[in-house]
PDB file of C-alpha atoms in Angstrom:
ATOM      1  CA  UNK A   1      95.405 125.493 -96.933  1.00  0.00           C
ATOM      2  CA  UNK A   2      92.949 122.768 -96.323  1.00  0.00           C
ATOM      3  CA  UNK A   3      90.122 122.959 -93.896  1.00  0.00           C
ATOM      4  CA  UNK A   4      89.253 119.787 -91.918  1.00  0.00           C
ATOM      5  CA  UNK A   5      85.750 118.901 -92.105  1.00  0.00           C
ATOM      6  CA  UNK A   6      84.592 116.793 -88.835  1.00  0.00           C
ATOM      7  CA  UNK A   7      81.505 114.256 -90.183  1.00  0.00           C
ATOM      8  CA  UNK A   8      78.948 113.121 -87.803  1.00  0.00           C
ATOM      9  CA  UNK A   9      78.610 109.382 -88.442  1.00  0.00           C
ATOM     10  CA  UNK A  10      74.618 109.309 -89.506  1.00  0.00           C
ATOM     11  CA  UNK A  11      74.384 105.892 -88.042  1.00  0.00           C
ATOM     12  CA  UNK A  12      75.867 107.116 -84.422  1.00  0.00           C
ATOM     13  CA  UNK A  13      73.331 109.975 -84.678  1.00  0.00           C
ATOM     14  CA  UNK A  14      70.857 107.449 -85.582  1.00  0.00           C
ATOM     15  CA  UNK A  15      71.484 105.162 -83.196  1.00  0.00           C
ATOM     16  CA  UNK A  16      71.221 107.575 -80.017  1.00  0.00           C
ATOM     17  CA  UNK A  17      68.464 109.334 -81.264  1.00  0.00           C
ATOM     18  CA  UNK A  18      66.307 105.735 -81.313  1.00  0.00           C
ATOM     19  CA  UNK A  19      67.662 105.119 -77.692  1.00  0.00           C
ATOM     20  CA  UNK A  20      66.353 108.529 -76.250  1.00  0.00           C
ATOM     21  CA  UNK A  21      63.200 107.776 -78.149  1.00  0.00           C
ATOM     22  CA  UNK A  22      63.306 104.880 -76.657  1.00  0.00           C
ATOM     23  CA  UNK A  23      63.970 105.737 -72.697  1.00  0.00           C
ATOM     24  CA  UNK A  24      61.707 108.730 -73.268  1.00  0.00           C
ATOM     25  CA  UNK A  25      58.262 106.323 -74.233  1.00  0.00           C
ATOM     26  CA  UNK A  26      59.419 104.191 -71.576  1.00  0.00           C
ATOM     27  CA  UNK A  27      59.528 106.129 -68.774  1.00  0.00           C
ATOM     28  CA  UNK A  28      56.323 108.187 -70.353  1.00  0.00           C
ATOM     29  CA  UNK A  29      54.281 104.409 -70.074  1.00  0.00           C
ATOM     30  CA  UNK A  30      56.342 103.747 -66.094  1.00  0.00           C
ATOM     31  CA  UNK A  31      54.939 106.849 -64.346  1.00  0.00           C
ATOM     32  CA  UNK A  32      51.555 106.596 -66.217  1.00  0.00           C
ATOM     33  CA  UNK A  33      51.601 103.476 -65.217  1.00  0.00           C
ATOM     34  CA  UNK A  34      53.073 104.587 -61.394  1.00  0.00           C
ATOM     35  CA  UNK A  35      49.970 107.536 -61.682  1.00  0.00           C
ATOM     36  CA  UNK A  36      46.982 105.185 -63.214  1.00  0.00           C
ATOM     37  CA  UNK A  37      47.771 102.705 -59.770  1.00  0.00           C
ATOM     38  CA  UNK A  38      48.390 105.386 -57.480  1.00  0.00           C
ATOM     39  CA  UNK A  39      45.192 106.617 -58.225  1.00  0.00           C
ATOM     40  CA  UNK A  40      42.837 103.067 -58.282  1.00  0.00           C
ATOM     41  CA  UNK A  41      44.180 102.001 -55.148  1.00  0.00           C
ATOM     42  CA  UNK A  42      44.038 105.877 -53.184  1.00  0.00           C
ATOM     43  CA  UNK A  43      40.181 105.985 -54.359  1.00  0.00           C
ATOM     44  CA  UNK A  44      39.345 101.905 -53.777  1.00  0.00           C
ATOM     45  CA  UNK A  45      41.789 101.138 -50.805  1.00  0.00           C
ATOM     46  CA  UNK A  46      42.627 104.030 -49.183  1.00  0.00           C
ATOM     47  CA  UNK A  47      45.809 106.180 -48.867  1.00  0.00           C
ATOM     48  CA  UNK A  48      47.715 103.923 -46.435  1.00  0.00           C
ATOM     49  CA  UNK A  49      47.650 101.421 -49.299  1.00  0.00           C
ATOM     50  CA  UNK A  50      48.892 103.424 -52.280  1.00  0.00           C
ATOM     51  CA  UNK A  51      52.623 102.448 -51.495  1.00  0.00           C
ATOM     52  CA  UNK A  52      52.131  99.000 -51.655  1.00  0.00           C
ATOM     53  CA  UNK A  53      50.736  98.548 -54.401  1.00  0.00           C
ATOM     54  CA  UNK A  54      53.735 101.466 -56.709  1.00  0.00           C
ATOM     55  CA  UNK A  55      56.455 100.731 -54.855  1.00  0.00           C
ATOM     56  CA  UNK A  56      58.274  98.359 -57.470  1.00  0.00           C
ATOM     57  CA  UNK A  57      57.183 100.516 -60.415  1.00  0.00           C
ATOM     58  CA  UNK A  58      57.668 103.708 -58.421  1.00  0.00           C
ATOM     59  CA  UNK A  59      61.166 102.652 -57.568  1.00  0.00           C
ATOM     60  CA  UNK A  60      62.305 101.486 -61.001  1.00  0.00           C
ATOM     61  CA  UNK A  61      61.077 105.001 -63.100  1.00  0.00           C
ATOM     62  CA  UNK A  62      62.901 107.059 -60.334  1.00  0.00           C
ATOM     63  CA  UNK A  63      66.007 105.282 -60.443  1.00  0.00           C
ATOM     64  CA  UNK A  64      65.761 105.069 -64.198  1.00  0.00           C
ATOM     65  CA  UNK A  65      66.333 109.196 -63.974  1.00  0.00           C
ATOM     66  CA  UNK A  66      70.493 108.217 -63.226  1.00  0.00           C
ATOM     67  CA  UNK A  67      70.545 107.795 -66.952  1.00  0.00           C
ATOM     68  CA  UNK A  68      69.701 110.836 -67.351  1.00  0.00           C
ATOM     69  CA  UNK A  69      72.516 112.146 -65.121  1.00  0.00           C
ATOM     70  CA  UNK A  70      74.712 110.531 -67.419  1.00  0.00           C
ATOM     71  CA  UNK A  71      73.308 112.247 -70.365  1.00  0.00           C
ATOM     72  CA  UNK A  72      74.205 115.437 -69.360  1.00  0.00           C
ATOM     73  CA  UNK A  73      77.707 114.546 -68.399  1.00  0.00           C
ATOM     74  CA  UNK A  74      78.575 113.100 -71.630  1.00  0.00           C
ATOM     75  CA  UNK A  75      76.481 114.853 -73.638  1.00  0.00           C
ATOM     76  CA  UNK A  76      74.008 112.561 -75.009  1.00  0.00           C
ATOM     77  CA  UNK A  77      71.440 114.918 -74.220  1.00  0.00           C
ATOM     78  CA  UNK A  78      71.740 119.062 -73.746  1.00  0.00           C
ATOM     79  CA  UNK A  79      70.659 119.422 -70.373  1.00  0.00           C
ATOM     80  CA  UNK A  80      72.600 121.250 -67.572  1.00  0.00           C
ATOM     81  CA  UNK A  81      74.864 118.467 -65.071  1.00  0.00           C
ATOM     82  CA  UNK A  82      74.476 120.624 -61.954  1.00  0.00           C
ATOM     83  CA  UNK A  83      70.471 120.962 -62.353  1.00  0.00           C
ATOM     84  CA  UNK A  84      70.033 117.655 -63.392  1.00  0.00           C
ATOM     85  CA  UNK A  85      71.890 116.375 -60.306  1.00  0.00           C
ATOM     86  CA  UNK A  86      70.419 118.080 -57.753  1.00  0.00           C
ATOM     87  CA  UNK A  87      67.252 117.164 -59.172  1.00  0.00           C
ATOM     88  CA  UNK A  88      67.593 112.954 -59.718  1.00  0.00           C
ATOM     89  CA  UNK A  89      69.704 112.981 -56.158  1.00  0.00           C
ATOM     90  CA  UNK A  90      66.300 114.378 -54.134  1.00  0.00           C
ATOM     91  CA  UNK A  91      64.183 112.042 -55.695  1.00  0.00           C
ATOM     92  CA  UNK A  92      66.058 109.088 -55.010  1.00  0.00           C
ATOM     93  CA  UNK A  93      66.954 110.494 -51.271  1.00  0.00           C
ATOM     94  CA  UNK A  94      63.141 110.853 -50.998  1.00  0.00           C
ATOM     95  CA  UNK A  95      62.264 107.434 -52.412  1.00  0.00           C
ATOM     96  CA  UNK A  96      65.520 105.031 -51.242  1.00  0.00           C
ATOM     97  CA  UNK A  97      66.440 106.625 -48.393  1.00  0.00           C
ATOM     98  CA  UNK A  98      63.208 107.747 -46.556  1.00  0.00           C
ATOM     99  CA  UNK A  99      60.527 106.068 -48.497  1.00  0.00           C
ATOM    100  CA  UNK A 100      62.070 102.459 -48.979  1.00  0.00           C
ATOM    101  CA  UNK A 101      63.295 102.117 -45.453  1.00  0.00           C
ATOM    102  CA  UNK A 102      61.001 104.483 -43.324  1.00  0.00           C
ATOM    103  CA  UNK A 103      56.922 102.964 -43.711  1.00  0.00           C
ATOM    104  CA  UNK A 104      55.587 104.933 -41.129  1.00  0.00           C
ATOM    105  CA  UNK A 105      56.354 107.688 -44.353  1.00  0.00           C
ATOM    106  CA  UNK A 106      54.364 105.844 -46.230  1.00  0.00           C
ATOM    107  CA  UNK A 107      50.831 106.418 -44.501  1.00  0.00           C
ATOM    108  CA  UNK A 108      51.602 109.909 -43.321  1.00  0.00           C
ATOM    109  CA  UNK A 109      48.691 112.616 -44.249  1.00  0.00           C
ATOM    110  CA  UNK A 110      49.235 116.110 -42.982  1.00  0.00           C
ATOM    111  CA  UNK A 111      45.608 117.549 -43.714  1.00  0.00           C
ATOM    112  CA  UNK A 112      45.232 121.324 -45.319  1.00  0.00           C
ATOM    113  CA  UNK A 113      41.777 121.612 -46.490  1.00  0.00           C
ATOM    114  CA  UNK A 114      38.523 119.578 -46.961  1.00  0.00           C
ATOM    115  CA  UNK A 115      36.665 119.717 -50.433  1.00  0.00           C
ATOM    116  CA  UNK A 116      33.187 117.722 -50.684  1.00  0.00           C
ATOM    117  CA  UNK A 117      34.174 115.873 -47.861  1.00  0.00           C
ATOM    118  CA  UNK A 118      37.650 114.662 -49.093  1.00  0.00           C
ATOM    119  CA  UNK A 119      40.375 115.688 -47.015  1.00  0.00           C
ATOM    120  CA  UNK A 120      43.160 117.135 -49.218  1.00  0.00           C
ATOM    121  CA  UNK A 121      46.588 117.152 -48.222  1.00  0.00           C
ATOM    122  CA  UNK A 122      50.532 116.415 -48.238  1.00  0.00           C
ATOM    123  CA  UNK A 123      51.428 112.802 -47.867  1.00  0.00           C
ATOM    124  CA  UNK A 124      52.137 110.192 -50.650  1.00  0.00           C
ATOM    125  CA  UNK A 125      49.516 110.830 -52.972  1.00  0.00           C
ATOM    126  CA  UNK A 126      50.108 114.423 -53.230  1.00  0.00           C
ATOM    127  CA  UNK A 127      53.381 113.161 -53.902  1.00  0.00           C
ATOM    128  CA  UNK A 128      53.090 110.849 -56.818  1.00  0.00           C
ATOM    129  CA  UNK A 129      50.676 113.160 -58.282  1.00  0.00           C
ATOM    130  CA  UNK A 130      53.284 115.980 -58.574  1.00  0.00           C
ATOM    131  CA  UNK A 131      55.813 113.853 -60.128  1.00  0.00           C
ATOM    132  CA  UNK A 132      53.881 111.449 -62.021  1.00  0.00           C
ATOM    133  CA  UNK A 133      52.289 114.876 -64.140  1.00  0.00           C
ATOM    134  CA  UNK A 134      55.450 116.526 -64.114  1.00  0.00           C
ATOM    135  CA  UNK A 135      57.081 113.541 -65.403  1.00  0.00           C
ATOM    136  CA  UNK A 136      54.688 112.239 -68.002  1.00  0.00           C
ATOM    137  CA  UNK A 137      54.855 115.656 -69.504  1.00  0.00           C
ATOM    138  CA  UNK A 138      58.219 116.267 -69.589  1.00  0.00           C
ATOM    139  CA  UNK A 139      59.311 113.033 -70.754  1.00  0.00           C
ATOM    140  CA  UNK A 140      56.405 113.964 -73.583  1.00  0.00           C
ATOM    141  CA  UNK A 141      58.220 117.329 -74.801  1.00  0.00           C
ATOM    142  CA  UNK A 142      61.459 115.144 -74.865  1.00  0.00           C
ATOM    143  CA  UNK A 143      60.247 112.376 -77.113  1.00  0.00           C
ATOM    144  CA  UNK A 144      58.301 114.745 -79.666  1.00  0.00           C
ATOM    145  CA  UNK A 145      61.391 117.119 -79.457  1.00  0.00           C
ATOM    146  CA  UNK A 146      63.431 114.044 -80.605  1.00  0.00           C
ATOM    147  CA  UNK A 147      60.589 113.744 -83.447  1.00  0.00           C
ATOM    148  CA  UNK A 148      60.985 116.911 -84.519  1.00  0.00           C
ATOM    149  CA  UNK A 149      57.984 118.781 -83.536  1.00  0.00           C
ATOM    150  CA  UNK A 150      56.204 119.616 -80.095  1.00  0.00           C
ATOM    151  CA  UNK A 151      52.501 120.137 -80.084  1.00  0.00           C
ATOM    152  CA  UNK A 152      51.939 123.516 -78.132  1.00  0.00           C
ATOM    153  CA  UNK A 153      50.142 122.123 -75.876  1.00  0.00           C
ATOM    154  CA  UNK A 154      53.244 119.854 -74.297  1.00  0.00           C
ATOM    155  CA  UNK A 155      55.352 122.724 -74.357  1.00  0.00           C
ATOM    156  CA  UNK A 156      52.700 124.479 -72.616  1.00  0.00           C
ATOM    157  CA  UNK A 157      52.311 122.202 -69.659  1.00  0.00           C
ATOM    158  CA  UNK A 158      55.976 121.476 -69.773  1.00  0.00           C
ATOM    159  CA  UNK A 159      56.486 125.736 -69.213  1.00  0.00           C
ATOM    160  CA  UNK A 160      53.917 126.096 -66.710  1.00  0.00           C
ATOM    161  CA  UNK A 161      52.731 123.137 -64.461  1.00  0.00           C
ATOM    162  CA  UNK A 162      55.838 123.299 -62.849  1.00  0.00           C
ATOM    163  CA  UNK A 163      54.389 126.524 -61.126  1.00  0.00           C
ATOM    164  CA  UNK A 164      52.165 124.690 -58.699  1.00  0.00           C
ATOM    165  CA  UNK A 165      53.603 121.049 -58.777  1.00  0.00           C
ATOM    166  CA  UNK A 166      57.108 122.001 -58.262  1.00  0.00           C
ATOM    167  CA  UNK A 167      56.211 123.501 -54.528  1.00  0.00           C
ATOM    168  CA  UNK A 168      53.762 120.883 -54.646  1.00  0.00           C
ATOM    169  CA  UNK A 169      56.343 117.949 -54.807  1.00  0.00           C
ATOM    170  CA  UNK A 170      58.931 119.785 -52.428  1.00  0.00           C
ATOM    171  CA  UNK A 171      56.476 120.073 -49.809  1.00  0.00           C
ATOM    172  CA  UNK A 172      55.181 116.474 -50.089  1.00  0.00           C
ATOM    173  CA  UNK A 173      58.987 115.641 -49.774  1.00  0.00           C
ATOM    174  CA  UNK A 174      60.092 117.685 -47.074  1.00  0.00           C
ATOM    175  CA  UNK A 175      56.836 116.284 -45.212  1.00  0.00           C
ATOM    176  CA  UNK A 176      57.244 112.714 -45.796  1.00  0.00           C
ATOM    177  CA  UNK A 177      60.852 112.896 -44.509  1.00  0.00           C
ATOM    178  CA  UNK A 178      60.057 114.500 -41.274  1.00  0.00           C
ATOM    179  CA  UNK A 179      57.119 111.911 -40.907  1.00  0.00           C
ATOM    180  CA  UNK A 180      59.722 109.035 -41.383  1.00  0.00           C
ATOM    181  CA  UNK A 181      62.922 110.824 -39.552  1.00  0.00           C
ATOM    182  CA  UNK A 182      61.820 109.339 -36.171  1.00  0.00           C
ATOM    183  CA  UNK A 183      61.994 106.055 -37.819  1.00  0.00           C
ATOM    184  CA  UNK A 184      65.633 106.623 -39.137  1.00  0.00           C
ATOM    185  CA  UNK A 185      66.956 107.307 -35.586  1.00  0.00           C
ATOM    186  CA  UNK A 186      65.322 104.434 -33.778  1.00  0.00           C
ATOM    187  CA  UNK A 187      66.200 101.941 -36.006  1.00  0.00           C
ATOM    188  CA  UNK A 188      69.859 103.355 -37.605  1.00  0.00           C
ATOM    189  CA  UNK A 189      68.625 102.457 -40.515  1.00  0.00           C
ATOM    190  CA  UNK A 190      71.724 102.632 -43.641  1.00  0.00           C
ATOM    191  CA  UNK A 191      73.786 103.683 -40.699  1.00  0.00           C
ATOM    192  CA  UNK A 192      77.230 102.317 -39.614  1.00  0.00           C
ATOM    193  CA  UNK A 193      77.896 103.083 -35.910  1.00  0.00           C
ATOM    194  CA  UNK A 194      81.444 102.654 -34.359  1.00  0.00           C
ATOM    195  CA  UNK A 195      83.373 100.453 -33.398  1.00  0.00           C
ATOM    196  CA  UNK A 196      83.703  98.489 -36.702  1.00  0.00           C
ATOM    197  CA  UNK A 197      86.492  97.487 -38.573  1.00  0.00           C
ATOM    198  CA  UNK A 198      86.754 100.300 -40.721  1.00  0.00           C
ATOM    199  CA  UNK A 199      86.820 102.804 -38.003  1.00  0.00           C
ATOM    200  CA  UNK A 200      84.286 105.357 -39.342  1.00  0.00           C
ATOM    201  CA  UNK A 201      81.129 106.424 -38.486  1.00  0.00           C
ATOM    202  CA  UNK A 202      77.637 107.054 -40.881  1.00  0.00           C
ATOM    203  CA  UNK A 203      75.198 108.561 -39.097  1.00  0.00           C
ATOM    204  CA  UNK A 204      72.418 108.768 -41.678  1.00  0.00           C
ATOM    205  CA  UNK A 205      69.799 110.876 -40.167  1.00  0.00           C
ATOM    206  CA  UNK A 206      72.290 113.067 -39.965  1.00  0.00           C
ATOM    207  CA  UNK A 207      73.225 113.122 -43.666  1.00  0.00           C
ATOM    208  CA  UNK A 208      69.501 113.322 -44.660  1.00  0.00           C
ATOM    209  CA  UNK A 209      69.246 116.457 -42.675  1.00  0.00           C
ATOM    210  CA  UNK A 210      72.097 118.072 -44.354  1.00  0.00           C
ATOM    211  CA  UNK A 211      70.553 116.992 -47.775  1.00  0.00           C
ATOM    212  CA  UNK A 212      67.196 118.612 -47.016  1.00  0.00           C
ATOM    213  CA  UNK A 213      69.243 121.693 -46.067  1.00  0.00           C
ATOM    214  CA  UNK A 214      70.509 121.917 -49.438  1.00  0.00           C
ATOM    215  CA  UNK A 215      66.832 122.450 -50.427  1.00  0.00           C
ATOM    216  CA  UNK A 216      67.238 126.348 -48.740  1.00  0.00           C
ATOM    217  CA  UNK A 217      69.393 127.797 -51.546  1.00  0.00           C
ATOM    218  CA  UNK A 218      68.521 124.619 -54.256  1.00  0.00           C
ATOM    219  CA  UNK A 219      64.817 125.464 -54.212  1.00  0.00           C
ATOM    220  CA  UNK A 220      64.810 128.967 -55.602  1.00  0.00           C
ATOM    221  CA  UNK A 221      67.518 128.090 -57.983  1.00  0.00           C
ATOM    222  CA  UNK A 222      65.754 125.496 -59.651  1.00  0.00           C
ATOM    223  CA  UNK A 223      62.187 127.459 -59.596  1.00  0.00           C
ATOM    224  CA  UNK A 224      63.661 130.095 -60.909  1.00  0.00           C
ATOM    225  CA  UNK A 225      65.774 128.341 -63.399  1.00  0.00           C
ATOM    226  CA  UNK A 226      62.352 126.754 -64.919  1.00  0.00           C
ATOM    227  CA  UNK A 227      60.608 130.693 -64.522  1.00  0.00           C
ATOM    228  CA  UNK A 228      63.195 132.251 -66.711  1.00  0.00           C
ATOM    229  CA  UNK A 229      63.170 128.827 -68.757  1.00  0.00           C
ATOM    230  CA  UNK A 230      59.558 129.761 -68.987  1.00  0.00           C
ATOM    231  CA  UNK A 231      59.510 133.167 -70.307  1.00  0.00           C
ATOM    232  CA  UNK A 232      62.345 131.966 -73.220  1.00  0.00           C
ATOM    233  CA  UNK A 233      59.960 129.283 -74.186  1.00  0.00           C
ATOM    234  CA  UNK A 234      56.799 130.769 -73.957  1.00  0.00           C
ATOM    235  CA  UNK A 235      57.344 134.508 -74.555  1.00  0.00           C
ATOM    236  CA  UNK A 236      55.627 135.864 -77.563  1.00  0.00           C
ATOM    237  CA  UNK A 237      57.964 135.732 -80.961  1.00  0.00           C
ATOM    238  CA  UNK A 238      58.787 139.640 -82.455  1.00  0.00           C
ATOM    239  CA  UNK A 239      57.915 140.119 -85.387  1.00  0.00           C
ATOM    240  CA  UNK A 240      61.233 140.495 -87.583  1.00  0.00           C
ATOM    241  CA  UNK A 241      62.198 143.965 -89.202  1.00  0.00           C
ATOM    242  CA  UNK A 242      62.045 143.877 -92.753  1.00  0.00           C
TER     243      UNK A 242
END
């Protein structure tokens, strides 16, 4: 009997590999890029100014993530559809749908401590500092994985950052969306009130309130998902028998 060999075209392989490198180094240079002017304009204009001066860059690396959706689903890259989802869908409810059409989100500062006279809280900086490190260093463990070789060090930050910027980000969400939800019901913003021709209604506060609900159970699963992640990764090799 014969057995059927299945070949993996070397130029296919080739070809996707350069494109991950590819998206990978370019969304490693857009949120540097989205952190470096964050930064300049929080310390030399203020925090009410930060969004002004990311929101183009801020809004292209963020939606860039769909890709990555896509990825999953047809398996250009190994990483879980559900997870991946949840995760690309918050951002961009966070940065389209409160962000982009709520300002008074954009200026919002809820104040937790002061250190050397520098108030430090949630609001939009806490925000793009979250996911601009979280980002830059996992798009970093992607691109040398694709090389063939993490230094520890990314694999480190990758495995454990993620403990206090992960709650870091979801608070700095769930806070800028209650700053801006006012905003969303005054104005009906991306909502379609009857009568129209269509004869259905879109009440989008509404809708982002049943998103953020999804945060209840999605929270945990996803923290826990990168703590168990964390121990695979990280957990000390045994030593093989002889």
């Amino acid at each position: 009997a014969r057995t059927l060999v299945l070949r993996t075209d070397p130029s296919r392989m080739s070809l996707k590999k350069n494109y991950l490198l590819a998206y990978n180094a370019a969304l490693i240079f857009g949120w540097a890029l989205v952190l470096t002017v964050a930064a300049k304009a929080c310390i030399t204009l203020g925090p009410k100014h930060v969004y002004e001066n990311v929101e183009v860059m801020l809004l292209v690396a963020q939606t860039a993530a769909v890709m990555e959706v896509l990825h999953a689903m047809f398996g250009i890259a190994r990483s879980p559809v559900l997870v991946t989802a949840m995760q690309v869908s918050s951002r961009l409810m966070v940065v389209w749908g409160v962000l982009y059409v709520a300002p008074p989100s954009r200026a919002a500062f809820l104040p937790l401590a002061n250190v050397g006279g520098v108030d430090l809280g949630l609001g939009l900086p806490s925000l793009l500092f979250a996911w601009g490190v979280t980002e830059v260093v996992r798009y970093s463990y992607y691109f040398f994985k694709l090389l063939g070789t993490v230094p520890h060090a990314v694999t480190w930050m990758r495995y454990t950052f993620f403990i206090v910027l992960y709650p870091l980000g979801v608070a700095s969400e769930l806070f800028l969306t209650y700053s801006g939800f006012p905003h969303l019901v005054s104005t009906g913003a991306l909502s379609y009130p009857m009568p129209n021709p269509y004869n259905i209604s879109i009440h989008f506060p509404s809708i982002v309130v049943m998103f953020f609900l999804g945060y209840v159970p999605g929270f945990p699963m996803l923290y826990m998902y990168m703590v168990n992640q964390r121990k695979k990764v990280l957990a000390p090799k045994k030593a093989k028998r002889a």
